[in-house]
Amino acid sequence: MTEPVQQFASDNYAGICPEAWAAMAEANQGHHPAYGDDVWTQRASDAFRTLFGTGCEVFFAFNGTAANSLALAALCQSYHSVICSDAAHVETDECGAPEFFSNGSKLLVAASADGKLTPDLIRGFAAGRRDIHFPKPRVVTISQPTETGRLYSLEEIRAISATCRELGLVLHMDGARFANAVAALGCSPAEMSWQAGVDVLCFGGTKNGMAVGEAILFFRRDLAEDFDYRCKQAGQLASKMRFLAAPWVRMLESGGWLANGRHANDAARRFAALVAGAPGVELMFPVEANAVFLRLPSATQDRLRARGWRFYTFIGGGARFMFAWDATEEGVAALVEEITRG
Ligand SMILES: *Cc1c(COP(=O)(O)O)cnc(C)c1O
């Protein structure tokens, strides 16, 4: 039996895209200042400010868990709380890192039908208890797209940020797949972030095709005070920072970030169309970005696994298939063939 050539268990199974790889090779010439005092880190930060059309503060971390949890920690005192959905990565997949790095800020987890927060859910926490016995709500965090591949529309984000403003809350966006969301909504990065009232954004590079690295953007610059120290203390200040930064320069300046997001979304949509309607196969959620969740007969799941296919079933309650920047027609077709065999 041959292993499948491509796997769709996670978008992180993919390798490094050509732009990011070339940028690392280019940065690998000669000696350069360490700890972010290099030309690539400056250029990457400027490229973010150009792309978003605003003078945000930019930082880099190795992964999304660190980016999210350090950003949330920067926004909270230990007695504060963070409102999130029950499906949020910060709640289900970061091993308590947001609470750890914030010295105990509590996550207030809202039961949500589709993994999305709403103004009403936020209000339920933030306006419900205001007494001194309850951890004071301070931040709202939303994942765009969500962990099950759903999107907040611009109107939904604006409604959430209006609620945050009214209640004195800061709005954080977990954009581990920010590129997929921008590609899917066809809006600008600015429209989906600061113009919609997002104060702090974690912009994912890894799932977008880089080896490593997420950017943390503070649109409210006052909230970024001492964030560089926080990154350093948490072991997230890369000494050879240029290898985190250089791929961003190339990805942002070439538009590769958006092309990769679009490619992944297209593959997910194509896959969903090809398996929908096959016997026993049920699409669990609308396919809005690069994730497809299927309810599959257990015999089909067993056969897929026996034939070397990998997929998770602990997220969203079904079989999850994620499509990356490099998903090929043949790779997708092979999975379709295996699933639709019955
Ligand atoms: C992948 C992901 C992250 C980051 O995860 P790391 O493994 O820590 O890089 C954050 N949020 C969401 C929604 C994700 O899917």
mmCIF file of C-alpha atoms and ligand atoms in Angstrom:
data_model
loop_
_atom_site.group_PDB
_atom_site.id
_atom_site.type_symbol
_atom_site.label_atom_id
_atom_site.label_comp_id
_atom_site.label_asym_id
_atom_site.label_seq_id
_atom_site.Cartn_x
_atom_site.Cartn_y
_atom_site.Cartn_z
ATOM 1 C CA MET A 1 0.000 0.000 0.000
ATOM 2 C CA THR A 2 1.324 3.436 -0.851
ATOM 3 C CA GLU A 3 0.828 6.377 1.471
ATOM 4 C CA PRO A 4 -1.293 9.202 0.081
ATOM 5 C CA VAL A 5 0.953 11.798 -1.588
ATOM 6 C CA GLN A 6 -0.867 14.638 0.147
ATOM 7 C CA GLN A 7 -2.591 14.600 3.518
ATOM 8 C CA PHE A 8 -5.425 16.887 4.579
ATOM 9 C CA ALA A 9 -5.398 16.368 8.340
ATOM 10 C CA SER A 10 -4.069 19.865 8.900
ATOM 11 C CA ASP A 11 -2.917 22.778 6.793
ATOM 12 C CA ASN A 12 0.292 22.451 8.815
ATOM 13 C CA TYR A 13 1.106 19.156 7.099
ATOM 14 C CA ALA A 14 2.158 21.197 4.058
ATOM 15 C CA GLY A 15 5.705 22.410 3.582
ATOM 16 C CA ILE A 16 7.101 25.868 2.972
ATOM 17 C CA CYS A 17 5.856 27.771 -0.076
ATOM 18 C CA PRO A 18 8.368 28.875 -2.735
ATOM 19 C CA GLU A 19 8.239 32.596 -1.828
ATOM 20 C CA ALA A 20 8.940 31.944 1.852
ATOM 21 C CA TRP A 21 11.677 29.443 1.023
ATOM 22 C CA ALA A 22 13.371 31.835 -1.415
ATOM 23 C CA ALA A 23 13.155 34.660 1.107
ATOM 24 C CA MET A 24 14.891 32.555 3.745
ATOM 25 C CA ALA A 25 17.646 31.700 1.268
ATOM 26 C CA GLU A 26 18.048 35.375 0.423
ATOM 27 C CA ALA A 27 18.296 36.271 4.111
ATOM 28 C CA ASN A 28 20.888 33.541 4.527
ATOM 29 C CA GLN A 29 23.685 35.634 3.004
ATOM 30 C CA GLY A 30 26.341 37.019 5.262
ATOM 31 C CA HIS A 31 26.017 38.394 8.773
ATOM 32 C CA HIS A 32 23.250 40.660 10.037
ATOM 33 C CA PRO A 33 22.199 42.155 13.364
ATOM 34 C CA ALA A 34 20.313 39.779 15.661
ATOM 35 C CA TYR A 35 17.117 40.091 17.748
ATOM 36 C CA GLY A 36 15.142 42.030 15.159
ATOM 37 C CA ASP A 37 17.594 44.857 14.489
ATOM 38 C CA ASP A 38 17.957 43.664 10.896
ATOM 39 C CA VAL A 39 16.691 45.118 7.641
ATOM 40 C CA TRP A 40 14.158 42.298 7.030
ATOM 41 C CA THR A 41 12.384 42.844 10.322
ATOM 42 C CA GLN A 42 12.116 46.542 9.528
ATOM 43 C CA ARG A 43 10.837 45.818 6.020
ATOM 44 C CA ALA A 44 8.345 43.213 7.215
ATOM 45 C CA SER A 45 6.939 45.596 9.816
ATOM 46 C CA ASP A 46 6.649 48.326 7.189
ATOM 47 C CA ALA A 47 5.012 45.893 4.763
ATOM 48 C CA PHE A 48 2.314 45.160 7.358
ATOM 49 C CA ARG A 49 1.753 48.882 7.896
ATOM 50 C CA THR A 50 1.448 49.383 4.137
ATOM 51 C CA LEU A 51 -0.870 46.396 3.658
ATOM 52 C CA PHE A 52 -3.157 47.509 6.466
ATOM 53 C CA GLY A 53 -2.833 51.210 5.650
ATOM 54 C CA THR A 54 -2.182 52.201 9.221
ATOM 55 C CA GLY A 55 0.681 52.754 11.638
ATOM 56 C CA CYS A 56 0.285 49.616 13.745
ATOM 57 C CA GLU A 57 2.922 48.140 16.077
ATOM 58 C CA VAL A 58 4.214 44.805 14.728
ATOM 59 C CA PHE A 59 5.809 41.872 16.585
ATOM 60 C CA PHE A 60 6.715 38.322 15.622
ATOM 61 C CA ALA A 61 6.352 35.077 17.546
ATOM 62 C CA PHE A 62 7.173 31.498 16.650
ATOM 63 C CA ASN A 63 3.636 30.115 16.733
ATOM 64 C CA GLY A 64 -0.010 30.901 17.164
ATOM 65 C CA THR A 65 -0.333 29.738 20.740
ATOM 66 C CA ALA A 66 2.352 32.209 21.799
ATOM 67 C CA ALA A 67 0.958 35.006 19.640
ATOM 68 C CA ASN A 68 -2.564 34.615 21.022
ATOM 69 C CA SER A 69 -1.674 34.065 24.629
ATOM 70 C CA LEU A 70 0.929 36.843 24.821
ATOM 71 C CA ALA A 71 -1.435 39.258 23.084
ATOM 72 C CA LEU A 72 -4.230 38.395 25.517
ATOM 73 C CA ALA A 73 -1.837 38.627 28.464
ATOM 74 C CA ALA A 74 -0.796 42.103 27.308
ATOM 75 C CA LEU A 75 -4.424 43.218 27.359
ATOM 76 C CA CYS A 76 -5.275 41.846 30.798
ATOM 77 C CA GLN A 77 -4.407 42.153 34.435
ATOM 78 C CA SER A 78 -4.605 38.835 36.270
ATOM 79 C CA TYR A 79 -8.051 39.716 37.659
ATOM 80 C CA HIS A 80 -9.456 40.389 34.187
ATOM 81 C CA SER A 81 -11.269 37.911 31.964
ATOM 82 C CA VAL A 82 -11.419 37.106 28.256
ATOM 83 C CA ILE A 83 -14.691 36.268 26.531
ATOM 84 C CA CYS A 84 -14.380 33.568 23.864
ATOM 85 C CA SER A 85 -16.452 30.925 22.113
ATOM 86 C CA ASP A 86 -16.433 27.351 23.404
ATOM 87 C CA ALA A 87 -14.798 26.299 20.142
ATOM 88 C CA ALA A 88 -11.999 28.871 20.413
ATOM 89 C CA HIS A 89 -8.442 27.645 19.939
ATOM 90 C CA VAL A 90 -7.418 29.688 22.999
ATOM 91 C CA GLU A 91 -9.834 27.582 25.059
ATOM 92 C CA THR A 92 -9.505 24.134 23.485
ATOM 93 C CA ASP A 93 -6.012 23.914 21.991
ATOM 94 C CA GLU A 94 -3.525 26.099 23.832
ATOM 95 C CA CYS A 95 -3.031 24.017 26.956
ATOM 96 C CA GLY A 96 -4.005 26.912 29.214
ATOM 97 C CA ALA A 97 -1.313 29.206 27.784
ATOM 98 C CA PRO A 98 -3.522 32.334 27.813
ATOM 99 C CA GLU A 99 -4.226 31.822 31.525
ATOM 100 C CA PHE A 100 -0.586 30.932 32.190
ATOM 101 C CA PHE A 101 0.961 33.948 30.466
ATOM 102 C CA SER A 102 -1.605 36.317 31.967
ATOM 103 C CA ASN A 103 -0.999 34.982 35.468
ATOM 104 C CA GLY A 104 -4.550 33.716 35.730
ATOM 105 C CA SER A 105 -6.875 35.856 33.617
ATOM 106 C CA LYS A 106 -9.932 33.647 33.244
ATOM 107 C CA LEU A 107 -11.441 32.646 29.918
ATOM 108 C CA LEU A 108 -15.201 33.124 29.956
ATOM 109 C CA VAL A 109 -16.433 30.512 27.520
ATOM 110 C CA ALA A 110 -19.689 31.117 25.691
ATOM 111 C CA ALA A 111 -21.693 28.145 24.428
ATOM 112 C CA SER A 112 -22.025 28.885 20.744
ATOM 113 C CA ALA A 113 -23.970 26.994 18.097
ATOM 114 C CA ASP A 114 -21.543 27.620 15.254
ATOM 115 C CA GLY A 115 -18.330 28.551 17.068
ATOM 116 C CA LYS A 116 -19.034 32.252 16.646
ATOM 117 C CA LEU A 117 -19.554 34.895 19.286
ATOM 118 C CA THR A 118 -22.433 37.347 19.007
ATOM 119 C CA PRO A 119 -23.131 40.700 20.665
ATOM 120 C CA ASP A 120 -25.747 38.944 22.814
ATOM 121 C CA LEU A 121 -23.320 36.277 24.035
ATOM 122 C CA ILE A 122 -20.755 38.969 24.861
ATOM 123 C CA ARG A 123 -23.334 41.079 26.618
ATOM 124 C CA GLY A 124 -24.444 38.042 28.613
ATOM 125 C CA PHE A 125 -21.021 37.883 30.252
ATOM 126 C CA ALA A 126 -19.989 41.518 30.300
ATOM 127 C CA ALA A 127 -23.252 43.008 31.457
ATOM 128 C CA GLY A 128 -24.401 40.095 33.612
ATOM 129 C CA ARG A 129 -22.112 40.284 36.612
ATOM 130 C CA ARG A 130 -20.407 43.522 37.562
ATOM 131 C CA ASP A 131 -19.679 42.768 41.184
ATOM 132 C CA ILE A 132 -16.241 42.358 42.689
ATOM 133 C CA HIS A 133 -16.540 38.570 42.986
ATOM 134 C CA PHE A 134 -16.510 38.007 39.236
ATOM 135 C CA PRO A 135 -13.360 38.283 37.050
ATOM 136 C CA LYS A 136 -13.748 41.624 35.319
ATOM 137 C CA PRO A 137 -14.384 41.235 31.559
ATOM 138 C CA ARG A 138 -11.693 43.042 29.636
ATOM 139 C CA VAL A 139 -11.176 41.356 26.242
ATOM 140 C CA VAL A 140 -13.252 39.635 23.577
ATOM 141 C CA THR A 141 -11.436 37.248 21.251
ATOM 142 C CA ILE A 142 -12.842 35.940 17.973
ATOM 143 C CA SER A 143 -11.271 33.497 15.503
ATOM 144 C CA GLN A 144 -11.501 34.518 11.861
ATOM 145 C CA PRO A 145 -12.112 32.087 10.265
ATOM 146 C CA THR A 146 -13.364 29.977 13.142
ATOM 147 C CA GLU A 147 -11.960 26.600 14.122
ATOM 148 C CA THR A 148 -14.688 24.962 12.013
ATOM 149 C CA GLY A 149 -14.015 27.105 8.977
ATOM 150 C CA ARG A 150 -16.853 29.584 9.413
ATOM 151 C CA LEU A 151 -16.526 33.288 8.711
ATOM 152 C CA TYR A 152 -17.676 36.365 10.523
ATOM 153 C CA SER A 153 -19.047 38.811 7.962
ATOM 154 C CA LEU A 154 -17.771 42.383 8.167
ATOM 155 C CA GLU A 155 -21.171 43.367 9.569
ATOM 156 C CA GLU A 156 -20.862 40.744 12.302
ATOM 157 C CA ILE A 157 -17.374 41.946 13.263
ATOM 158 C CA ARG A 158 -18.563 45.558 13.324
ATOM 159 C CA ALA A 159 -21.504 44.620 15.530
ATOM 160 C CA ILE A 160 -19.182 42.810 17.936
ATOM 161 C CA SER A 161 -16.743 45.717 18.066
ATOM 162 C CA ALA A 162 -19.586 48.173 18.675
ATOM 163 C CA THR A 163 -20.646 46.026 21.627
ATOM 164 C CA CYS A 164 -17.046 45.947 22.858
ATOM 165 C CA ARG A 165 -16.770 49.737 22.650
ATOM 166 C CA GLU A 166 -20.034 50.160 24.513
ATOM 167 C CA LEU A 167 -18.944 47.795 27.280
ATOM 168 C CA GLY A 168 -15.345 48.982 27.518
ATOM 169 C CA LEU A 169 -13.841 45.775 26.102
ATOM 170 C CA VAL A 170 -10.856 45.299 23.820
ATOM 171 C CA LEU A 171 -11.312 43.203 20.663
ATOM 172 C CA HIS A 172 -8.680 40.612 19.726
ATOM 173 C CA MET A 173 -8.788 38.550 16.540
ATOM 174 C CA ASP A 174 -7.138 35.136 16.248
ATOM 175 C CA GLY A 175 -6.227 35.191 12.572
ATOM 176 C CA ALA A 176 -4.269 31.952 12.346
ATOM 177 C CA ARG A 177 -5.953 31.709 8.914
ATOM 178 C CA PHE A 178 -6.444 35.439 8.357
ATOM 179 C CA ALA A 179 -5.364 35.107 4.705
ATOM 180 C CA ASN A 180 -8.059 32.517 4.040
ATOM 181 C CA ALA A 181 -10.671 34.803 5.532
ATOM 182 C CA VAL A 182 -9.590 37.855 3.509
ATOM 183 C CA ALA A 183 -9.535 35.763 0.328
ATOM 184 C CA ALA A 184 -12.986 34.355 1.062
ATOM 185 C CA LEU A 185 -14.645 37.653 1.933
ATOM 186 C CA GLY A 186 -12.927 39.523 -0.891
ATOM 187 C CA CYS A 187 -12.361 42.505 1.370
ATOM 188 C CA SER A 188 -9.174 44.325 2.316
ATOM 189 C CA PRO A 189 -7.131 43.339 5.390
ATOM 190 C CA ALA A 190 -7.958 46.771 6.842
ATOM 191 C CA GLU A 191 -11.694 46.306 6.400
ATOM 192 C CA MET A 192 -11.616 42.991 8.251
ATOM 193 C CA SER A 193 -9.482 44.300 11.109
ATOM 194 C CA TRP A 194 -8.972 47.831 12.412
ATOM 195 C CA GLN A 195 -11.630 49.444 10.244
ATOM 196 C CA ALA A 196 -14.113 46.950 11.705
ATOM 197 C CA GLY A 197 -12.932 47.771 15.227
ATOM 198 C CA VAL A 198 -10.357 45.012 15.854
ATOM 199 C CA ASP A 199 -7.735 46.339 18.286
ATOM 200 C CA VAL A 200 -5.171 43.511 18.137
ATOM 201 C CA LEU A 201 -4.698 40.895 15.414
ATOM 202 C CA CYS A 202 -2.664 37.684 15.372
ATOM 203 C CA PHE A 203 -1.911 37.118 11.672
ATOM 204 C CA GLY A 204 -0.892 33.537 10.929
ATOM 205 C CA GLY A 205 2.091 32.849 8.716
ATOM 206 C CA THR A 206 2.625 29.156 9.336
ATOM 207 C CA LYS A 207 -0.683 27.923 7.924
ATOM 208 C CA ASN A 208 -0.253 30.438 5.113
ATOM 209 C CA GLY A 209 2.864 28.658 3.839
ATOM 210 C CA MET A 210 5.737 29.809 6.001
ATOM 211 C CA ALA A 211 8.038 27.548 8.009
ATOM 212 C CA VAL A 212 7.306 29.292 11.260
ATOM 213 C CA GLY A 213 6.098 32.623 12.487
ATOM 214 C CA GLU A 214 3.015 34.633 13.335
ATOM 215 C CA ALA A 215 2.721 38.400 13.410
ATOM 216 C CA ILE A 216 1.022 40.283 16.214
ATOM 217 C CA LEU A 217 -0.401 43.622 15.113
ATOM 218 C CA PHE A 218 -1.494 46.240 17.620
ATOM 219 C CA PHE A 219 -3.772 48.722 15.876
ATOM 220 C CA ARG A 220 -4.191 50.464 19.212
ATOM 221 C CA ARG A 221 -0.544 51.245 19.743
ATOM 222 C CA ASP A 222 -0.964 52.147 23.409
ATOM 223 C CA LEU A 223 -1.756 48.475 24.097
ATOM 224 C CA ALA A 224 1.661 47.397 22.784
ATOM 225 C CA GLU A 225 3.644 48.975 25.590
ATOM 226 C CA ASP A 226 6.454 46.663 26.730
ATOM 227 C CA PHE A 227 5.179 43.857 24.474
ATOM 228 C CA ASP A 228 8.754 43.278 23.281
ATOM 229 C CA TYR A 229 9.764 42.461 26.856
ATOM 230 C CA ARG A 230 6.813 40.090 27.183
ATOM 231 C CA CYS A 231 7.894 38.226 24.029
ATOM 232 C CA LYS A 232 11.464 37.975 25.261
ATOM 233 C CA GLN A 233 10.451 36.715 28.704
ATOM 234 C CA ALA A 234 8.238 34.058 27.108
ATOM 235 C CA GLY A 235 11.103 32.770 24.966
ATOM 236 C CA GLN A 236 9.550 34.196 21.805
ATOM 237 C CA LEU A 237 12.233 36.681 20.753
ATOM 238 C CA ALA A 238 14.016 34.999 17.862
ATOM 239 C CA SER A 239 17.733 35.751 17.987
ATOM 240 C CA LYS A 240 17.992 35.166 14.223
ATOM 241 C CA MET A 241 14.795 37.155 13.699
ATOM 242 C CA ARG A 242 15.531 37.735 10.040
ATOM 243 C CA PHE A 243 14.432 34.187 9.237
ATOM 244 C CA LEU A 244 11.000 34.885 10.704
ATOM 245 C CA ALA A 245 10.757 38.288 9.063
ATOM 246 C CA ALA A 246 12.162 37.750 5.566
ATOM 247 C CA PRO A 247 9.376 35.366 4.458
ATOM 248 C CA TRP A 248 6.785 37.966 5.470
ATOM 249 C CA VAL A 249 8.505 40.598 3.329
ATOM 250 C CA ARG A 250 8.270 38.423 0.256
ATOM 251 C CA MET A 251 4.795 37.088 1.005
ATOM 252 C CA LEU A 252 3.285 40.502 1.674
ATOM 253 C CA GLU A 253 5.048 42.388 -1.123
ATOM 254 C CA SER A 254 4.276 39.737 -3.763
ATOM 255 C CA GLY A 255 0.691 39.119 -2.703
ATOM 256 C CA GLY A 256 1.637 35.470 -2.176
ATOM 257 C CA TRP A 257 -0.135 35.482 1.193
ATOM 258 C CA LEU A 258 -3.466 36.139 -0.506
ATOM 259 C CA ALA A 259 -2.862 33.786 -3.430
ATOM 260 C CA ASN A 260 -2.066 30.983 -0.987
ATOM 261 C CA GLY A 261 -5.235 31.647 0.990
ATOM 262 C CA ARG A 262 -7.339 31.705 -2.152
ATOM 263 C CA HIS A 263 -5.793 28.489 -3.472
ATOM 264 C CA ALA A 264 -6.529 26.667 -0.221
ATOM 265 C CA ASN A 265 -10.112 27.918 -0.121
ATOM 266 C CA ASP A 266 -10.695 26.873 -3.739
ATOM 267 C CA ALA A 267 -9.404 23.360 -3.017
ATOM 268 C CA ALA A 268 -11.737 23.040 -0.025
ATOM 269 C CA ARG A 269 -14.728 24.151 -2.058
ATOM 270 C CA ARG A 270 -13.854 21.789 -4.899
ATOM 271 C CA PHE A 271 -13.421 18.890 -2.494
ATOM 272 C CA ALA A 272 -16.732 19.619 -0.758
ATOM 273 C CA ALA A 273 -18.580 19.750 -4.069
ATOM 274 C CA LEU A 274 -17.095 16.419 -5.120
ATOM 275 C CA VAL A 275 -17.923 14.489 -1.940
ATOM 276 C CA ALA A 276 -21.279 16.091 -1.130
ATOM 277 C CA GLY A 277 -24.098 13.752 -1.983
ATOM 278 C CA ALA A 278 -21.990 10.584 -1.838
ATOM 279 C CA PRO A 279 -23.737 7.814 0.143
ATOM 280 C CA GLY A 280 -23.354 8.290 3.881
ATOM 281 C CA VAL A 281 -21.388 11.529 3.524
ATOM 282 C CA GLU A 282 -22.781 14.584 5.232
ATOM 283 C CA LEU A 283 -21.322 18.065 5.109
ATOM 284 C CA MET A 284 -21.450 19.348 8.689
ATOM 285 C CA PHE A 285 -20.853 23.058 8.130
ATOM 286 C CA PRO A 286 -20.998 25.432 5.185
ATOM 287 C CA VAL A 287 -17.564 25.573 3.532
ATOM 288 C CA GLU A 288 -16.538 29.211 3.831
ATOM 289 C CA ALA A 289 -12.733 29.033 4.009
ATOM 290 C CA ASN A 290 -10.275 26.099 3.770
ATOM 291 C CA ALA A 291 -11.896 23.586 6.142
ATOM 292 C CA VAL A 292 -14.337 20.810 5.313
ATOM 293 C CA PHE A 293 -15.995 18.830 8.101
ATOM 294 C CA LEU A 294 -17.706 15.597 7.135
ATOM 295 C CA ARG A 295 -19.876 13.179 9.004
ATOM 296 C CA LEU A 296 -18.683 9.820 7.694
ATOM 297 C CA PRO A 297 -19.811 6.263 8.431
ATOM 298 C CA SER A 298 -17.390 4.640 10.858
ATOM 299 C CA ALA A 299 -16.607 1.964 8.270
ATOM 300 C CA THR A 300 -15.488 4.692 5.875
ATOM 301 C CA GLN A 301 -13.353 6.311 8.574
ATOM 302 C CA ASP A 302 -11.738 2.954 9.353
ATOM 303 C CA ARG A 303 -11.019 2.279 5.703
ATOM 304 C CA LEU A 304 -9.527 5.735 5.199
ATOM 305 C CA ARG A 305 -7.232 5.226 8.158
ATOM 306 C CA ALA A 306 -6.298 1.712 7.081
ATOM 307 C CA ARG A 307 -5.265 3.095 3.721
ATOM 308 C CA GLY A 308 -3.010 5.675 5.327
ATOM 309 C CA TRP A 309 -5.225 8.757 5.405
ATOM 310 C CA ARG A 310 -4.928 10.981 8.424
ATOM 311 C CA PHE A 311 -7.617 13.242 9.815
ATOM 312 C CA TYR A 312 -8.785 14.556 13.154
ATOM 313 C CA THR A 313 -12.189 13.854 14.653
ATOM 314 C CA PHE A 314 -11.796 15.713 17.963
ATOM 315 C CA ILE A 315 -12.475 19.134 16.451
ATOM 316 C CA GLY A 316 -16.066 19.926 15.562
ATOM 317 C CA GLY A 317 -17.228 16.340 16.121
ATOM 318 C CA GLY A 318 -16.663 14.999 12.605
ATOM 319 C CA ALA A 319 -13.839 14.192 10.212
ATOM 320 C CA ARG A 320 -11.910 17.372 9.512
ATOM 321 C CA PHE A 321 -10.112 17.969 6.244
ATOM 322 C CA MET A 322 -7.961 21.089 5.841
ATOM 323 C CA PHE A 323 -6.620 22.375 2.546
ATOM 324 C CA ALA A 324 -3.290 24.140 2.338
ATOM 325 C CA TRP A 325 -1.526 26.500 -0.056
ATOM 326 C CA ASP A 326 -0.192 23.508 -2.004
ATOM 327 C CA ALA A 327 -3.288 21.297 -2.328
ATOM 328 C CA THR A 328 -3.143 19.655 -5.747
ATOM 329 C CA GLU A 329 -5.988 18.440 -7.945
ATOM 330 C CA GLU A 330 -4.554 14.915 -7.857
ATOM 331 C CA GLY A 331 -4.177 14.968 -4.081
ATOM 332 C CA VAL A 332 -7.755 16.106 -3.621
ATOM 333 C CA ALA A 333 -9.028 13.645 -6.226
ATOM 334 C CA ALA A 334 -7.349 10.744 -4.422
ATOM 335 C CA LEU A 335 -9.134 11.614 -1.186
ATOM 336 C CA VAL A 336 -12.447 12.095 -2.982
ATOM 337 C CA GLU A 337 -12.049 8.691 -4.610
ATOM 338 C CA GLU A 338 -11.379 7.035 -1.256
ATOM 339 C CA ILE A 339 -14.339 8.688 0.465
ATOM 340 C CA THR A 340 -16.890 8.217 -2.293
ATOM 341 C CA ARG A 341 -16.029 4.544 -2.732
ATOM 342 C CA GLY A 342 -18.808 4.019 -0.156
HETATM 343 C C1 LIG B 1 -3.519 26.652 14.248
HETATM 344 C C2 LIG B 1 -4.257 27.666 15.024
HETATM 345 C C3 LIG B 1 -3.597 28.504 15.932
HETATM 346 C C4 LIG B 1 -2.105 28.426 16.190
HETATM 347 O O1 LIG B 1 -1.673 27.211 16.604
HETATM 348 P P1 LIG B 1 -0.131 26.859 16.867
HETATM 349 O O2 LIG B 1 -0.096 25.396 16.708
HETATM 350 O O3 LIG B 1 0.187 27.289 18.232
HETATM 351 O O4 LIG B 1 0.669 27.599 15.866
HETATM 352 C C5 LIG B 1 -4.334 29.478 16.564
HETATM 353 N N1 LIG B 1 -5.646 29.620 16.344
HETATM 354 C C6 LIG B 1 -6.318 28.832 15.488
HETATM 355 C C7 LIG B 1 -7.780 29.069 15.263
HETATM 356 C C8 LIG B 1 -5.650 27.814 14.814
HETATM 357 O O5 LIG B 1 -6.308 27.024 13.974
#
